[in-house]
Structures are given as structure tokens and as C-alpha cells.
């Protein structure tokens, strides 16, 4: 049986049955509950009134938070030989053509994000079963299918990332690290909330957000009163 520390119990007691309606207070408690010995990730979990099995109720988009998420990513670019030099100059960590496709097919996925030029997409179709479950399949909607590699790579290097709702209609996404300042976390959280709100699927009827919580990797959930963003 897992042993729960006194500090963890105290953290749970701080947030139990409380809905925070003040952004500054919610962020302050969030940081106080980050008591692990490592720099914890801070996360938003938003339960939305959507049913992703319907095309007009799916949420999948990208966002660039004001202060990033505190994580550098390794980007691979799949393109033709004429674009290899541009991709390398623009900061791609891995660049390849058919050789990269072969590596991926063998399970060698040494990157966090895959960007592809449109002409390479037909060749990637056979790798859907490999890339799809990992959320790495390039798509125009996520900005990872591009003809402007320099601009695209610059955006992702600045912290642009994709998020989507899962099958239950819940968005799970990180918006920083516990060592960020209160202001940085508040601004990132607000930008993330605005992004979800602005990308409301056309098929949603009535109330969009059901509930929303923030937490650290090891900390308790903190429920948000979303009126704080009004």
C-alpha cells in the first residue's frame, strides 16, 4: 500500500471541496502543493461538453503560450532533398527523406514532433499505426504539414504545441513548470483557457466547459471557477 506523507495529506486538505474563483489564489496554492524533489510539471485538465466521435465536436489545435512550457523539444522533418538544407538551417534536429521513413517503420522514433512537407504525406500513410497512437502523425490542422519550413520550425521552437481532447472529451495539457513565477503560470493558464474557448467545436450546444482542474505532477487537483477568466 502506498504511504501518503503528512505534507501530501496537508496539500489534499488545502484543496478538498474548494472551488477557486481567484486566479492568483489558485496559482499560489498550485505552487504550494508542488512539494516533490523534482521540478514538477503543472497541468490543466478540462472536461468539455463534447462527444469527439462526431466530426463537428472534435477539438484539436495548437497554441503558443506566452512563457512556453519549460521543455525543449526534438523536431524531425520529413521532406525531399531540395528542402533538407533549409530544414537544417531552421533548426531541425533530424532531417530525412525515405531514410527517415524507414527508421520510423523500424520503431526508431527519436523525436518529440514530426513535421512533413505535403509531397511526403502519401509515403507516411503506411506509418499511421506507428505514429497515430503516439500523436506524432503530421496534419495540416496541427501545423505540422508545411511548405514554409523556416517559419514552421521557428514557431515550434518558440513553444508552439498541439493539444486535443481525448475520447471522453477531456483536454489534458501542461502549461509550465512549478518553478515558473506566479505571473508566468497565470498568463500561460489564461492563454490556454482562451485557446480552448476560441476553438469551441461548431457542434457544441449549450455550456462548453463542464469542469476544469489544475494540478502539479504529484499534487492534488484544484478545481477552478471559470468565471475567473471573464
Tab-separated table of C-alpha atoms in Angstrom:
chain	number	residue	atom	x	y	z
A	1	UNK	CA	0.000	0.000	0.000
A	2	UNK	CA	1.299	3.445	-0.941
A	3	UNK	CA	2.344	5.513	2.045
A	4	UNK	CA	0.952	9.051	1.938
A	5	UNK	CA	3.187	11.672	3.519
A	6	UNK	CA	1.892	14.217	6.005
A	7	UNK	CA	2.741	17.009	3.563
A	8	UNK	CA	0.709	15.330	0.833
A	9	UNK	CA	-2.227	14.978	3.231
A	10	UNK	CA	-1.940	18.672	4.076
A	11	UNK	CA	-1.921	19.548	0.375
A	12	UNK	CA	-5.044	17.493	-0.204
A	13	UNK	CA	-6.744	19.182	2.725
A	14	UNK	CA	-5.979	22.606	1.235
A	15	UNK	CA	-7.893	21.876	-1.945
A	16	UNK	CA	-10.584	19.393	-0.897
A	17	UNK	CA	-14.097	20.507	-1.816
A	18	UNK	CA	-12.884	24.017	-2.670
A	19	UNK	CA	-13.529	25.755	-5.987
A	20	UNK	CA	-11.109	28.608	-6.511
A	21	UNK	CA	-12.593	31.714	-8.116
A	22	UNK	CA	-9.463	33.880	-7.954
A	23	UNK	CA	-6.688	33.161	-10.458
A	24	UNK	CA	-3.856	34.489	-8.286
A	25	UNK	CA	-5.012	32.422	-5.312
A	26	UNK	CA	-5.359	29.258	-7.421
A	27	UNK	CA	-1.832	29.641	-8.793
A	28	UNK	CA	-0.447	30.364	-5.315
A	29	UNK	CA	-1.972	27.137	-3.954
A	30	UNK	CA	-0.789	25.257	-7.032
A	31	UNK	CA	2.825	26.213	-6.337
A	32	UNK	CA	2.470	25.417	-2.632
A	33	UNK	CA	1.373	21.871	-3.479
A	34	UNK	CA	4.475	21.258	-5.637
A	35	UNK	CA	6.447	19.501	-2.919
A	36	UNK	CA	8.251	16.797	-4.916
A	37	UNK	CA	12.043	16.754	-5.099
A	38	UNK	CA	11.959	17.432	-8.851
A	39	UNK	CA	10.625	20.353	-10.857
A	40	UNK	CA	7.026	19.273	-11.361
A	41	UNK	CA	5.001	19.922	-14.491
A	42	UNK	CA	1.794	21.902	-13.992
A	43	UNK	CA	-1.267	20.721	-15.868
A	44	UNK	CA	-4.773	21.741	-16.865
A	45	UNK	CA	-7.483	19.086	-17.096
A	46	UNK	CA	-10.628	20.476	-18.718
A	47	UNK	CA	-13.774	18.363	-19.023
A	48	UNK	CA	-15.690	19.659	-22.032
A	49	UNK	CA	-19.266	19.174	-23.161
A	50	UNK	CA	-18.244	17.466	-26.412
A	51	UNK	CA	-18.517	13.997	-27.927
A	52	UNK	CA	-15.408	13.570	-30.131
A	53	UNK	CA	-16.917	10.656	-32.049
A	54	UNK	CA	-18.757	13.334	-34.040
A	55	UNK	CA	-16.650	15.311	-36.520
A	56	UNK	CA	-18.159	18.653	-35.501
A	57	UNK	CA	-17.384	18.082	-31.810
A	58	UNK	CA	-13.670	17.368	-32.058
A	59	UNK	CA	-11.050	19.646	-30.561
A	60	UNK	CA	-7.548	19.538	-31.997
A	61	UNK	CA	-5.495	22.692	-32.358
A	62	UNK	CA	-2.222	24.409	-31.489
A	63	UNK	CA	-1.227	27.159	-29.086
A	64	UNK	CA	1.888	29.122	-28.197
A	65	UNK	CA	1.912	30.093	-24.531
A	66	UNK	CA	3.492	33.421	-23.513
A	67	UNK	CA	6.199	31.754	-21.417
A	68	UNK	CA	6.459	28.337	-23.070
A	69	UNK	CA	6.085	25.114	-21.097
A	70	UNK	CA	9.634	24.792	-19.791
A	71	UNK	CA	10.553	21.992	-22.143
A	72	UNK	CA	12.699	21.896	-25.261
A	73	UNK	CA	11.526	19.535	-27.973
A	74	UNK	CA	13.348	17.493	-30.575
A	75	UNK	CA	11.902	18.131	-34.032
A	76	UNK	CA	12.229	15.829	-37.028
A	77	UNK	CA	11.476	16.993	-40.555
A	78	UNK	CA	10.452	14.667	-43.359
A	79	UNK	CA	10.937	16.321	-46.721
A	80	UNK	CA	12.507	15.961	-50.157
A	81	UNK	CA	16.193	16.539	-50.811
A	82	UNK	CA	15.703	20.089	-52.090
A	83	UNK	CA	14.453	21.224	-48.665
A	84	UNK	CA	16.996	19.456	-46.461
A	85	UNK	CA	19.361	22.430	-46.236
A	86	UNK	CA	16.541	24.821	-45.292
A	87	UNK	CA	15.270	22.478	-42.568
A	88	UNK	CA	18.744	22.073	-41.076
A	89	UNK	CA	19.382	25.828	-41.120
A	90	UNK	CA	15.997	26.462	-39.498
A	91	UNK	CA	16.934	24.278	-36.516
A	92	UNK	CA	15.500	20.823	-37.219
A	93	UNK	CA	17.150	18.197	-35.015
A	94	UNK	CA	16.577	15.378	-37.503
A	95	UNK	CA	16.040	15.720	-41.255
A	96	UNK	CA	15.373	12.898	-43.668
A	97	UNK	CA	13.540	11.578	-46.683
A	98	UNK	CA	12.980	7.891	-47.386
A	99	UNK	CA	15.701	7.019	-44.871
A	100	UNK	CA	13.690	8.658	-42.064
A	101	UNK	CA	10.557	6.788	-43.126
A	102	UNK	CA	12.496	3.538	-42.906
A	103	UNK	CA	13.775	4.371	-39.418
A	104	UNK	CA	10.256	5.175	-38.214
A	105	UNK	CA	8.902	1.935	-39.686
A	106	UNK	CA	11.510	0.079	-37.627
A	107	UNK	CA	10.345	1.792	-34.453
A	108	UNK	CA	13.187	4.294	-34.248
A	109	UNK	CA	11.285	7.354	-33.065
A	110	UNK	CA	13.878	9.686	-31.569
A	111	UNK	CA	11.882	12.911	-31.718
A	112	UNK	CA	9.013	14.708	-29.992
A	113	UNK	CA	7.460	16.292	-33.099
A	114	UNK	CA	7.372	15.344	-36.774
A	115	UNK	CA	6.950	18.000	-39.450
A	116	UNK	CA	6.432	16.964	-43.076
A	117	UNK	CA	6.103	18.702	-46.417
A	118	UNK	CA	2.901	17.822	-48.341
A	119	UNK	CA	4.708	15.799	-51.004
A	120	UNK	CA	5.883	13.308	-48.360
A	121	UNK	CA	2.476	12.656	-46.800
A	122	UNK	CA	1.467	9.808	-49.178
A	123	UNK	CA	4.597	7.947	-48.087
A	124	UNK	CA	3.673	8.438	-44.424
A	125	UNK	CA	0.237	6.881	-44.825
A	126	UNK	CA	1.576	3.392	-44.151
A	127	UNK	CA	3.021	4.557	-40.821
A	128	UNK	CA	-0.283	5.714	-39.369
A	129	UNK	CA	-0.394	2.772	-36.969
A	130	UNK	CA	3.055	3.659	-35.663
A	131	UNK	CA	2.715	7.444	-35.439
A	132	UNK	CA	-1.005	7.800	-34.740
A	133	UNK	CA	-1.122	6.295	-31.221
A	134	UNK	CA	1.841	8.475	-30.220
A	135	UNK	CA	0.182	11.631	-31.524
A	136	UNK	CA	3.024	12.180	-33.977
A	137	UNK	CA	1.231	11.907	-37.317
A	138	UNK	CA	1.642	15.250	-39.142
A	139	UNK	CA	-1.565	17.068	-40.071
A	140	UNK	CA	-2.394	20.427	-41.658
A	141	UNK	CA	-4.709	21.257	-38.743
A	142	UNK	CA	-1.878	20.988	-36.234
A	143	UNK	CA	0.501	22.954	-38.441
A	144	UNK	CA	2.869	20.023	-38.853
A	145	UNK	CA	2.292	19.690	-42.610
A	146	UNK	CA	4.010	22.729	-44.063
A	147	UNK	CA	5.512	24.288	-47.167
A	148	UNK	CA	7.172	27.050	-45.091
A	149	UNK	CA	9.652	25.077	-43.031
A	150	UNK	CA	11.651	28.022	-41.685
A	151	UNK	CA	8.552	29.733	-40.270
A	152	UNK	CA	7.028	26.491	-39.002
A	153	UNK	CA	10.159	25.378	-37.186
A	154	UNK	CA	10.619	28.824	-35.640
A	155	UNK	CA	7.089	28.671	-34.216
A	156	UNK	CA	7.543	25.218	-32.693
A	157	UNK	CA	10.966	26.114	-31.297
A	158	UNK	CA	9.331	29.085	-29.555
A	159	UNK	CA	6.998	26.691	-27.762
A	160	UNK	CA	4.067	26.150	-30.090
A	161	UNK	CA	2.456	22.774	-29.417
A	162	UNK	CA	-0.622	20.770	-30.290
A	163	UNK	CA	-3.303	19.611	-27.891
A	164	UNK	CA	-6.581	17.784	-28.336
A	165	UNK	CA	-9.487	16.356	-26.398
A	166	UNK	CA	-9.403	12.643	-25.633
A	167	UNK	CA	-12.208	10.194	-26.392
A	168	UNK	CA	-14.059	11.267	-23.240
A	169	UNK	CA	-13.954	14.937	-24.242
A	170	UNK	CA	-11.262	15.884	-21.709
A	171	UNK	CA	-8.242	18.051	-22.503
A	172	UNK	CA	-5.092	17.126	-20.563
A	173	UNK	CA	-2.298	19.609	-21.198
A	174	UNK	CA	0.706	21.061	-19.376
A	175	UNK	CA	1.153	24.821	-19.166
A	176	UNK	CA	4.501	25.184	-17.431
A	177	UNK	CA	6.703	24.085	-14.556
A	178	UNK	CA	6.443	24.545	-10.826
A	179	UNK	CA	9.458	26.861	-10.817
A	180	UNK	CA	7.721	29.368	-13.088
A	181	UNK	CA	6.702	32.599	-11.383
A	182	UNK	CA	3.092	33.122	-10.319
A	183	UNK	CA	2.659	35.669	-13.109
A	184	UNK	CA	4.073	33.316	-15.760
A	185	UNK	CA	1.755	30.492	-14.713
A	186	UNK	CA	-1.274	32.789	-14.536
A	187	UNK	CA	-0.598	34.210	-18.001
A	188	UNK	CA	0.044	30.766	-19.505
A	189	UNK	CA	-3.112	29.330	-17.951
A	190	UNK	CA	-5.188	32.249	-19.190
A	191	UNK	CA	-3.786	31.899	-22.717
A	192	UNK	CA	-4.520	28.173	-22.704
A	193	UNK	CA	-8.075	28.693	-21.485
A	194	UNK	CA	-8.648	31.346	-24.166
A	195	UNK	CA	-7.326	28.972	-26.827
A	196	UNK	CA	-9.722	26.203	-25.799
A	197	UNK	CA	-12.582	28.675	-25.644
A	198	UNK	CA	-11.842	30.217	-29.050
A	199	UNK	CA	-11.602	26.798	-30.697
A	200	UNK	CA	-15.019	25.664	-29.499
A	201	UNK	CA	-16.244	22.995	-31.952
A	202	UNK	CA	-19.189	24.045	-34.102
A	203	UNK	CA	-21.294	21.104	-32.915
A	204	UNK	CA	-21.256	22.090	-29.245
A	205	UNK	CA	-24.676	23.063	-27.905
A	206	UNK	CA	-25.110	24.919	-24.644
A	207	UNK	CA	-22.417	25.041	-21.979
A	208	UNK	CA	-18.934	24.233	-23.313
A	209	UNK	CA	-16.860	23.707	-20.156
A	210	UNK	CA	-18.145	21.218	-17.595
A	211	UNK	CA	-15.307	21.361	-15.069
A	212	UNK	CA	-11.659	22.359	-15.054
A	213	UNK	CA	-8.844	21.493	-12.679
A	214	UNK	CA	-5.169	22.357	-12.383
A	215	UNK	CA	-2.527	20.343	-10.567
A	216	UNK	CA	1.176	19.575	-10.406
A	217	UNK	CA	2.609	16.206	-11.404
A	218	UNK	CA	2.343	14.852	-7.862
A	219	UNK	CA	-0.095	17.278	-6.273
A	220	UNK	CA	-3.850	17.257	-5.639
A	221	UNK	CA	-6.451	18.647	-8.036
A	222	UNK	CA	-7.504	22.272	-7.706
A	223	UNK	CA	-10.931	22.999	-9.181
A	224	UNK	CA	-11.348	26.293	-10.982
A	225	UNK	CA	-14.373	28.538	-11.113
A	226	UNK	CA	-14.066	29.554	-14.764
A	227	UNK	CA	-15.690	32.912	-14.105
A	228	UNK	CA	-12.174	33.978	-13.065
A	229	UNK	CA	-11.332	34.318	-16.762
A	230	UNK	CA	-14.254	36.628	-17.554
